[in-house]
mmCIF file of C-alpha atoms in Angstrom:
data_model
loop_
_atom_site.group_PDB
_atom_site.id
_atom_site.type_symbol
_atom_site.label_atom_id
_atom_site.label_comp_id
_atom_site.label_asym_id
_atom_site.label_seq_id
_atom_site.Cartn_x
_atom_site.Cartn_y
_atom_site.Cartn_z
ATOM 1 C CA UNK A 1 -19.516 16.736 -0.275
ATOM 2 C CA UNK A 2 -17.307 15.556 -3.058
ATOM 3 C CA UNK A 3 -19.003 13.812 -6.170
ATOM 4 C CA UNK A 4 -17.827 12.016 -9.519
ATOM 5 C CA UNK A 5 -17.431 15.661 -10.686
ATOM 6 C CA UNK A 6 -14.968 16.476 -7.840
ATOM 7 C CA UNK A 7 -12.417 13.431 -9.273
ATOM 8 C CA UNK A 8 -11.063 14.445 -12.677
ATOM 9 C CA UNK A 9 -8.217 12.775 -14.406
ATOM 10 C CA UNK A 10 -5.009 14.185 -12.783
ATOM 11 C CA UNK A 11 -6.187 15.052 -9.645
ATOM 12 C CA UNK A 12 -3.970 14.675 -7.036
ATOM 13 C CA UNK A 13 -4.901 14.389 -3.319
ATOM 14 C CA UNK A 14 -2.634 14.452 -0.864
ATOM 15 C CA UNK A 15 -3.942 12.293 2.231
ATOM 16 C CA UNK A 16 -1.627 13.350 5.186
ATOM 17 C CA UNK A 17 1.499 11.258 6.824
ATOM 18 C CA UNK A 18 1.762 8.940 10.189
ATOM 19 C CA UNK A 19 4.354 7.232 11.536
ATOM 20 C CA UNK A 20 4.090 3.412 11.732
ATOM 21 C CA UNK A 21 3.260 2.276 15.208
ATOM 22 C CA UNK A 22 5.054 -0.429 16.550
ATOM 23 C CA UNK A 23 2.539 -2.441 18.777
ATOM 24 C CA UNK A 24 -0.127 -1.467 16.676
ATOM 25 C CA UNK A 25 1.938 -2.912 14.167
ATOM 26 C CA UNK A 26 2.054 -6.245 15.743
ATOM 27 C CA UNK A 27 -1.315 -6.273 16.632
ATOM 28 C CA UNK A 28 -2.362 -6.220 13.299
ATOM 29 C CA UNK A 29 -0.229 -9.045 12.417
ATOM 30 C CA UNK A 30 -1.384 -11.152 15.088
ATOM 31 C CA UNK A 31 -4.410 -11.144 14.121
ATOM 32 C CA UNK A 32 -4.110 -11.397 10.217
ATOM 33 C CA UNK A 33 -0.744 -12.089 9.447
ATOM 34 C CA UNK A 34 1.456 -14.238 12.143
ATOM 35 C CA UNK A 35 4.208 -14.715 9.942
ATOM 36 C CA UNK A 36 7.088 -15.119 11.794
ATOM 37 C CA UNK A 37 9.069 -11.919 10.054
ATOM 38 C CA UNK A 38 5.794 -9.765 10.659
ATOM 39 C CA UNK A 39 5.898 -10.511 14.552
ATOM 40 C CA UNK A 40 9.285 -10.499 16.367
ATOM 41 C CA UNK A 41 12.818 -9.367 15.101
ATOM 42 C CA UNK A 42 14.894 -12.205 16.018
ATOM 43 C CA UNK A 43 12.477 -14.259 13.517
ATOM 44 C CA UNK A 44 12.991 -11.536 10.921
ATOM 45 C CA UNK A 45 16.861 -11.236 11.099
ATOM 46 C CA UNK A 46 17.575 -14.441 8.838
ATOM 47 C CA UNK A 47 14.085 -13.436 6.304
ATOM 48 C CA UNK A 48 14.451 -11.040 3.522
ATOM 49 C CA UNK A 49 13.576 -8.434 5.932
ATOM 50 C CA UNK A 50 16.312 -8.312 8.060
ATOM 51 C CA UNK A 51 13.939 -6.927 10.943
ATOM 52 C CA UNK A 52 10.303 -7.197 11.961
ATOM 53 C CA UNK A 53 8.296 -5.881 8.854
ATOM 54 C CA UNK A 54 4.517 -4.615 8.687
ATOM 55 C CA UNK A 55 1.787 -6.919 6.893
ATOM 56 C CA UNK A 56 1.556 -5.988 3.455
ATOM 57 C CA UNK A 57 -2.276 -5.638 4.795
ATOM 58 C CA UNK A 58 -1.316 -3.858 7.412
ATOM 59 C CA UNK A 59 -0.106 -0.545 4.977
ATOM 60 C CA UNK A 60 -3.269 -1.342 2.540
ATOM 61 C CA UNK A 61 -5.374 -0.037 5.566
ATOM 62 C CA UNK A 62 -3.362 2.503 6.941
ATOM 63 C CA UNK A 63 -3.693 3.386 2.986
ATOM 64 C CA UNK A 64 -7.518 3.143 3.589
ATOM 65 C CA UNK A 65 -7.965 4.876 6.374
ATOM 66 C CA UNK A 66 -6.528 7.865 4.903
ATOM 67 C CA UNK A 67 -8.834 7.802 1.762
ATOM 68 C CA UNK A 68 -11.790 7.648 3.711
ATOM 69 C CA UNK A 69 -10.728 10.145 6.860
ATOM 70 C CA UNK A 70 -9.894 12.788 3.330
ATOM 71 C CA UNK A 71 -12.453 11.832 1.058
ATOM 72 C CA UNK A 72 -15.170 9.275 0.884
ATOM 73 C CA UNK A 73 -16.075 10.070 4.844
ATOM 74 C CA UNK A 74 -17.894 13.171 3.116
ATOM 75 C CA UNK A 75 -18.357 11.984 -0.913
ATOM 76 C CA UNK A 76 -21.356 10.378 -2.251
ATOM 77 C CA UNK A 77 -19.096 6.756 -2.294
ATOM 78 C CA UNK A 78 -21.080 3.634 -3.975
ATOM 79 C CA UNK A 79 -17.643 1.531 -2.618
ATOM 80 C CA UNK A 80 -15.579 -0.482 -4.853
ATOM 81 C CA UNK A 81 -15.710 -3.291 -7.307
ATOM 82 C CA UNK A 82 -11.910 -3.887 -6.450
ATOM 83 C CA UNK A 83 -8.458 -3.183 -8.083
ATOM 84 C CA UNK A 84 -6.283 -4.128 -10.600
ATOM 85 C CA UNK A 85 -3.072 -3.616 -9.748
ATOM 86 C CA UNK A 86 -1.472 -4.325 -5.894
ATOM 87 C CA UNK A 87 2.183 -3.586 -5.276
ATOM 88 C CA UNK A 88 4.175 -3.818 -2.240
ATOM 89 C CA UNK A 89 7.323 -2.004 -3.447
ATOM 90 C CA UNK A 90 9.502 -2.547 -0.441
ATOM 91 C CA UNK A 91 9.176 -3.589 3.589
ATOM 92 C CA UNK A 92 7.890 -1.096 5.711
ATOM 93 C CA UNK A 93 9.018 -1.050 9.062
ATOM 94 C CA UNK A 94 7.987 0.932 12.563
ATOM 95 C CA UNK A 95 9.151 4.402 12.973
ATOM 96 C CA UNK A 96 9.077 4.790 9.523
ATOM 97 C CA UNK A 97 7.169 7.953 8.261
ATOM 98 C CA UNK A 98 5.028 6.920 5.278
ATOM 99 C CA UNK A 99 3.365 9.750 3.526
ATOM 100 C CA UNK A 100 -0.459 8.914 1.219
ATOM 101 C CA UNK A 101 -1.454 9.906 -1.568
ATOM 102 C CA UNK A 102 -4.411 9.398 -4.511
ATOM 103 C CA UNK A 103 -4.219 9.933 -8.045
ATOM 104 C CA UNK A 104 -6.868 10.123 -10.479
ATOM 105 C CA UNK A 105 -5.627 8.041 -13.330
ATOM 106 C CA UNK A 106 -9.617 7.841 -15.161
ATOM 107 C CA UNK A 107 -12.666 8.701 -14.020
ATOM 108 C CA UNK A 108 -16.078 8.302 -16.644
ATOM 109 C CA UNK A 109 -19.747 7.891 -16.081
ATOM 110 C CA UNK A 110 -21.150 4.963 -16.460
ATOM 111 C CA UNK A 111 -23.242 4.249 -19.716
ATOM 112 C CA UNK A 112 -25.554 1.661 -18.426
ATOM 113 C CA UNK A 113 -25.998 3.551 -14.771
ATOM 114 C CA UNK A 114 -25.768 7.514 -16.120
ATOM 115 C CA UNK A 115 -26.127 9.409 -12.686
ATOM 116 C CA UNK A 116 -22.509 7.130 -11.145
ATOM 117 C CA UNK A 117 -19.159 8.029 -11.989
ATOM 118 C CA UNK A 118 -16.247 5.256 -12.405
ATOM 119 C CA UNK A 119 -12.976 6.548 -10.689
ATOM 120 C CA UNK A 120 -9.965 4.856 -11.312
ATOM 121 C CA UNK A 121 -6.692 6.335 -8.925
ATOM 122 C CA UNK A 122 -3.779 5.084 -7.660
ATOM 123 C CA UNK A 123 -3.321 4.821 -4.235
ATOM 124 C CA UNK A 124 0.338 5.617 -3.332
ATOM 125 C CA UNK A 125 2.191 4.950 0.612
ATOM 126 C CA UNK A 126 5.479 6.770 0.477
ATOM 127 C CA UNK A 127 8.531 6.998 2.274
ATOM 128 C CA UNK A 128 10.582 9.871 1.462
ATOM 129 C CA UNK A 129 10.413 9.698 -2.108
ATOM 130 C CA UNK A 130 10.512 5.999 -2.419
ATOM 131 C CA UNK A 131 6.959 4.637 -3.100
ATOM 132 C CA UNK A 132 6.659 1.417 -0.756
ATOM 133 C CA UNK A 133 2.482 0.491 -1.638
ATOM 134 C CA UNK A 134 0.356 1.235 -4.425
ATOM 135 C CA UNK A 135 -2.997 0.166 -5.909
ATOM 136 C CA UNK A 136 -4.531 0.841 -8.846
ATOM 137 C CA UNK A 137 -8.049 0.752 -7.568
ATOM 138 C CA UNK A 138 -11.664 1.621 -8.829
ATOM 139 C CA UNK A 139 -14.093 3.799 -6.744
ATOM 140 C CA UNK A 140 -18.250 4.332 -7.689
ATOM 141 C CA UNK A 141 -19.281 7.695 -7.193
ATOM 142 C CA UNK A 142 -22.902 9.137 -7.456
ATOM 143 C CA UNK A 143 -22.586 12.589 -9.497
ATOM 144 C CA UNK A 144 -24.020 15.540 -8.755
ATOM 145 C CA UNK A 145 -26.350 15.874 -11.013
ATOM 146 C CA UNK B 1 7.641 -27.662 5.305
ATOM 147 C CA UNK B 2 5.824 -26.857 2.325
ATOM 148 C CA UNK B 3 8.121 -25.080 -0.666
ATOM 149 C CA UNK B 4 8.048 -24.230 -4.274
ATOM 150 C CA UNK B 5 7.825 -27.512 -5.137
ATOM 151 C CA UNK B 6 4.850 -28.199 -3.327
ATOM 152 C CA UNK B 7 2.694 -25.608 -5.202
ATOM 153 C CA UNK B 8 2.221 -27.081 -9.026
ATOM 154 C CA UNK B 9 -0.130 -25.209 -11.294
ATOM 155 C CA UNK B 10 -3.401 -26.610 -10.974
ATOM 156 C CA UNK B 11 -3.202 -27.036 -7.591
ATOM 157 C CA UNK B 12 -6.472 -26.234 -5.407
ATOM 158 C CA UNK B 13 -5.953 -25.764 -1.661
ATOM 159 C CA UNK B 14 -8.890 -25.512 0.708
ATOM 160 C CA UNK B 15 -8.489 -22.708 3.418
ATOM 161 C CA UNK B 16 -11.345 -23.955 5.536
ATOM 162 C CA UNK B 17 -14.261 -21.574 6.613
ATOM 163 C CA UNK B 18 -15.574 -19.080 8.813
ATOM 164 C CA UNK B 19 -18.349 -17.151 9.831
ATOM 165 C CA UNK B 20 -18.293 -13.921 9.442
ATOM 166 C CA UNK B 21 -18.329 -12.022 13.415
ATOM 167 C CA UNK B 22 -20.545 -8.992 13.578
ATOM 168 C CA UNK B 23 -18.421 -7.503 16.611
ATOM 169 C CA UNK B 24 -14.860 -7.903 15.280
ATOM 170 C CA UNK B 25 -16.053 -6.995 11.658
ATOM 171 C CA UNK B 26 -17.181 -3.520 13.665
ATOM 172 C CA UNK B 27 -14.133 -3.444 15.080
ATOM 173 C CA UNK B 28 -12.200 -3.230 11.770
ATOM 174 C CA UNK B 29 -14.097 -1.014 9.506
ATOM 175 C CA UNK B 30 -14.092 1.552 13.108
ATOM 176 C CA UNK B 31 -9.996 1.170 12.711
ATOM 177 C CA UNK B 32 -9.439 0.821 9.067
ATOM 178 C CA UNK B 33 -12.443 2.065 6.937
ATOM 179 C CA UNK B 34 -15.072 4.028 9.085
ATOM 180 C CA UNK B 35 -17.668 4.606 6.383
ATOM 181 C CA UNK B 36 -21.243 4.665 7.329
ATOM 182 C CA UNK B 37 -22.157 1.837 5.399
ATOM 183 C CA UNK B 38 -19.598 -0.089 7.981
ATOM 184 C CA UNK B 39 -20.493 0.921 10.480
ATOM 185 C CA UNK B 40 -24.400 0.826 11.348
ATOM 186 C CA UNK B 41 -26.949 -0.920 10.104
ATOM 187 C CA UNK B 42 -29.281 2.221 10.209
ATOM 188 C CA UNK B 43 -26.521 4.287 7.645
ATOM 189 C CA UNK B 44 -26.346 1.021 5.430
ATOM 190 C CA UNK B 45 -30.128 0.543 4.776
ATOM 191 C CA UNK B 46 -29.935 3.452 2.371
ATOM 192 C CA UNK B 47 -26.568 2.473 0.661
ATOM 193 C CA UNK B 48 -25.765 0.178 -2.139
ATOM 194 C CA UNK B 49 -25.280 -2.624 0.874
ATOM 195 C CA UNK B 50 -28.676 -2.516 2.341
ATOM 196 C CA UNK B 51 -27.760 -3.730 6.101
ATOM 197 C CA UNK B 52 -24.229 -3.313 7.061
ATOM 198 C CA UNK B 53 -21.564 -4.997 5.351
ATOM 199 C CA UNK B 54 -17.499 -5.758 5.463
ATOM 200 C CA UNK B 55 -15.117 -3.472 4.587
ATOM 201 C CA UNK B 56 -13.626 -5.249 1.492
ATOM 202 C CA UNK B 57 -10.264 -4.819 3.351
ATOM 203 C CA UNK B 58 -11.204 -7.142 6.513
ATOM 204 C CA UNK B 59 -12.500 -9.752 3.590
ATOM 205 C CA UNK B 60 -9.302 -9.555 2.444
ATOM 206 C CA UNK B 61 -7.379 -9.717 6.165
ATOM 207 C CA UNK B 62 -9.540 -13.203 6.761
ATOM 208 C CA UNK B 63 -8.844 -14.619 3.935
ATOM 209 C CA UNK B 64 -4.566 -14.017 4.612
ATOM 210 C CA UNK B 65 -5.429 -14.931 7.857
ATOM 211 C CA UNK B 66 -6.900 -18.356 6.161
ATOM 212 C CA UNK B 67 -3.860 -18.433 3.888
ATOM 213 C CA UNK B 68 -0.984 -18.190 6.745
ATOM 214 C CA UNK B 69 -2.282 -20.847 9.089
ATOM 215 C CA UNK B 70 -2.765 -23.608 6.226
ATOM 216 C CA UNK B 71 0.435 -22.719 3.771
ATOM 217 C CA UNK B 72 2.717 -20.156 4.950
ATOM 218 C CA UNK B 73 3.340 -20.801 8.641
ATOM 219 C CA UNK B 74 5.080 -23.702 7.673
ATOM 220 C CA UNK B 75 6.821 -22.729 4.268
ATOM 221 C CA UNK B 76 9.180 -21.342 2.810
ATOM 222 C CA UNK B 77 7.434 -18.244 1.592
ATOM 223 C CA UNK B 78 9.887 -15.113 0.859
ATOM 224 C CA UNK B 79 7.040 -13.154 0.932
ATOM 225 C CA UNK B 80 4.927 -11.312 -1.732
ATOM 226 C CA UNK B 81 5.576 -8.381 -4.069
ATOM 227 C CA UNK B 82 1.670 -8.139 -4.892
ATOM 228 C CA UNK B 83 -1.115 -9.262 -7.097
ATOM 229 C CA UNK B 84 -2.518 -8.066 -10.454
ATOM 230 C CA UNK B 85 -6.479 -8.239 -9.685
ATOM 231 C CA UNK B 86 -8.225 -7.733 -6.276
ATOM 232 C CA UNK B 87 -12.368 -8.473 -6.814
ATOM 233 C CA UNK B 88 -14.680 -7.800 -4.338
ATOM 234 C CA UNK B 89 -17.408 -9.410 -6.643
ATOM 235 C CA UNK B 90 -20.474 -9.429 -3.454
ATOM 236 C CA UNK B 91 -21.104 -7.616 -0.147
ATOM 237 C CA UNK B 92 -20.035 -9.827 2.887
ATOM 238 C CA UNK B 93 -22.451 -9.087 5.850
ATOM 239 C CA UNK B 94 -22.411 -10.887 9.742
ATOM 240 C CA UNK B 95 -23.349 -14.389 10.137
ATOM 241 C CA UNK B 96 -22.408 -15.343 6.321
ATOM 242 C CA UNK B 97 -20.733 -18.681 6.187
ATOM 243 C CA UNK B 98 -17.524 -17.870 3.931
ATOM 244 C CA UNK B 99 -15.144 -20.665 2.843
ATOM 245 C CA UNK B 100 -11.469 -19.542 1.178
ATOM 246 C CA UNK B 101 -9.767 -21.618 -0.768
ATOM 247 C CA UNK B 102 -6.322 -20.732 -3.291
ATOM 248 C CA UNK B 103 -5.559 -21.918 -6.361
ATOM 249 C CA UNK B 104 -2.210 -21.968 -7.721
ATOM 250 C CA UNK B 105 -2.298 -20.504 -11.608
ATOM 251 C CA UNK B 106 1.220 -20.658 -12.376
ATOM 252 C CA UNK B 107 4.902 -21.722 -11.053
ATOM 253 C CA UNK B 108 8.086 -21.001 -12.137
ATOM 254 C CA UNK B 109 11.828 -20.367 -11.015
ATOM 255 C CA UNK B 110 13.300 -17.418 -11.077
ATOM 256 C CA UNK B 111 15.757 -16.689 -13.496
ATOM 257 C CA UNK B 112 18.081 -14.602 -11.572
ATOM 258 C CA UNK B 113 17.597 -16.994 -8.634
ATOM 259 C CA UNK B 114 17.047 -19.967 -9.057
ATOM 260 C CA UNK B 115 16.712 -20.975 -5.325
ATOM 261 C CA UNK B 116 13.629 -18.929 -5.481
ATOM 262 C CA UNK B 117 10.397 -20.083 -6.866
ATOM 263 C CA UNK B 118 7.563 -17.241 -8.010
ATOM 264 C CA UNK B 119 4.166 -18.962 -7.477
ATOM 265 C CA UNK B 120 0.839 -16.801 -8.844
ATOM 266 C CA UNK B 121 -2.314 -18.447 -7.420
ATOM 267 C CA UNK B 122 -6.053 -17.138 -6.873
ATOM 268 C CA UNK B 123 -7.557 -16.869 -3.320
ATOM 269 C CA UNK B 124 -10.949 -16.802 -3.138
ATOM 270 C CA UNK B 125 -13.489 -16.088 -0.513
ATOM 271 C CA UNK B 126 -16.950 -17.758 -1.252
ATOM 272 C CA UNK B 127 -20.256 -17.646 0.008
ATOM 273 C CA UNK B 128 -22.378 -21.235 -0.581
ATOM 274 C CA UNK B 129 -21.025 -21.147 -4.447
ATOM 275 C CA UNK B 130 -20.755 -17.513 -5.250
ATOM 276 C CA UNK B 131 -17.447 -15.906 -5.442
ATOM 277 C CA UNK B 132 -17.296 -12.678 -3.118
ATOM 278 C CA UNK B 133 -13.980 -11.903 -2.869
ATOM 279 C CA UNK B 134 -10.863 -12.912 -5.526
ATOM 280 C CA UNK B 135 -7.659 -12.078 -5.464
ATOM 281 C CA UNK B 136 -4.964 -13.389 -7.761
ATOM 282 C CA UNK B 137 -1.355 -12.795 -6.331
ATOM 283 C CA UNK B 138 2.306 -13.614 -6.654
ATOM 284 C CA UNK B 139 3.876 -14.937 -3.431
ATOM 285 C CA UNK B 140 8.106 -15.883 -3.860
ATOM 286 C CA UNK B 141 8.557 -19.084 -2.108
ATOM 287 C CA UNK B 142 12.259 -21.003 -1.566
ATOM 288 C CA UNK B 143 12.737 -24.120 -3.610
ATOM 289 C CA UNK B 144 13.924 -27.132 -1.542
ATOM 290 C CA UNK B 145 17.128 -28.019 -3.900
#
C-alpha cells in the first residue's frame, strides 16, 4: 500500500497512456460541457479549435482516473483539499494518444496532524512531448508510521 | 449574446441550484475516480467522509455544467486556458441542496488582441451558506466591437 513515505520530492510516476475515445468523448460533453465546439465538428470549424475538442473536464478525469487506477486505489489517501494551479495547454482531440504522468513537487507532514503527509505533484496529460493538461494539486496521505 | 462586455468586475451571476443525485454521482466516481470512499457507503464510514461523498471532480463537472447553460451557450466565450486555485473546501454527499453562482474578479483586453477579452471570475458551489467547492478561472471571451 503506498503511504506519505512512498511520495518523496522528485518522484516521478508514470500513469500509463489511452487514446481519446470519440463517443465517449461526446458523452462527456453532453452531459457537462455542451459547448457547441466540444460536441459536433461543423460547430467547431469556425471556433479556435478548428474541430470538435474534448472538455477541458473531460482530460482532468481521464487525468484522475489514472492517479487513482496507479496509486491512491491501493494508498492510505485522506483525498484532497484542491489545487493551485489548472492549465489546459492546448485542445485535445479524439484519436489523440495522451500519455499521464505525476510529479512530486513537495511532500511534508503535517505539524498540527503528525501521523498525515501533505503531497503536492503535478499532474501532467501529454501528447508526444507536448504537455496539453496539468495541475498542481495537493493530496493527504496517512504515513506509515 | 453575452460578450466581454457583459462581464464587468464585480459582477455576481447566479447559476441556479441542484440537488445532488445519489445514482449519477455513482455513476461518475465508478468512471472517473473509483475510490472506496466513492463508491459505497459501507467503505466511506471509516474514511475522512463518513458516508459516501462526491468525487471533487463531478462537483466540479456540475458546476461547468451550471456555468454553460446560463453564460456560455450563448456567448462569445473562446474558451479557457485554466484557473489558478481549485478548493474543494467541504465533502458534497446525495440529497445536498447545492447552489453555484460566478463571480467575475477581473476584466481586461488583451493586449495582443484586442478583439479578445480575458475575464477571471470565481465559481462557487455552496451548500445553505458554506462554500464547498471554489474555483477561480480565466475564461477568453470575444468583445462585441
Amino acid at each position: 500500500m503506498i503511504a506519505f513515505e512512498d511520495l518523496p520530492a522528485g518522484k516521478i510516476i508514470p500513469l500509463g497512456d489511452l487514446v481519446v475515445d470519440r463517443e465517449d468523448m461526446l458523452d462527456f460533453a453532453r452531459k457537462f460541457d455542451p459547448q457547441p465546439f466540444h460536441l459536433d465538428d461543423e460547430a467547431a470549424k469556425n471556433s479556435i479549435f478548428g474541430s470538435v475538442a474534448a472538455s477541458g473536464w473531460y482530460t482532468a478525469s481521464l487525468w484522475m482516473r489514472r492517479w487513482v487506477d496507479t496509486v491512491l486505489s491501493d494508498s492510505t489517501s485522506q483525498g484532497s483539499p484542491g489545487g493551485r494551479e489548472l492549465s489546459w495547454l492546448a485542445p485535445v482531440y479524439p484519436g489523440d494518444k495522451l500519455t499521464f504522468e505525476a510529479e512530486v513537487l513537495n511532500a511534508r507532514r503535517s505539524k498540527s496532524r503528525p501521523t498525515l503527509g501533505l503531497v503536492e505533484f503535478e499532474g501532467r496529460a501529454k501528447r508526444d512531448d507536448q504537455v496539453v493538461y496539468r495541475f498542481i494539486a495537493t493530496g493527504m496521505f496517512s504515513t506509515r508510521s
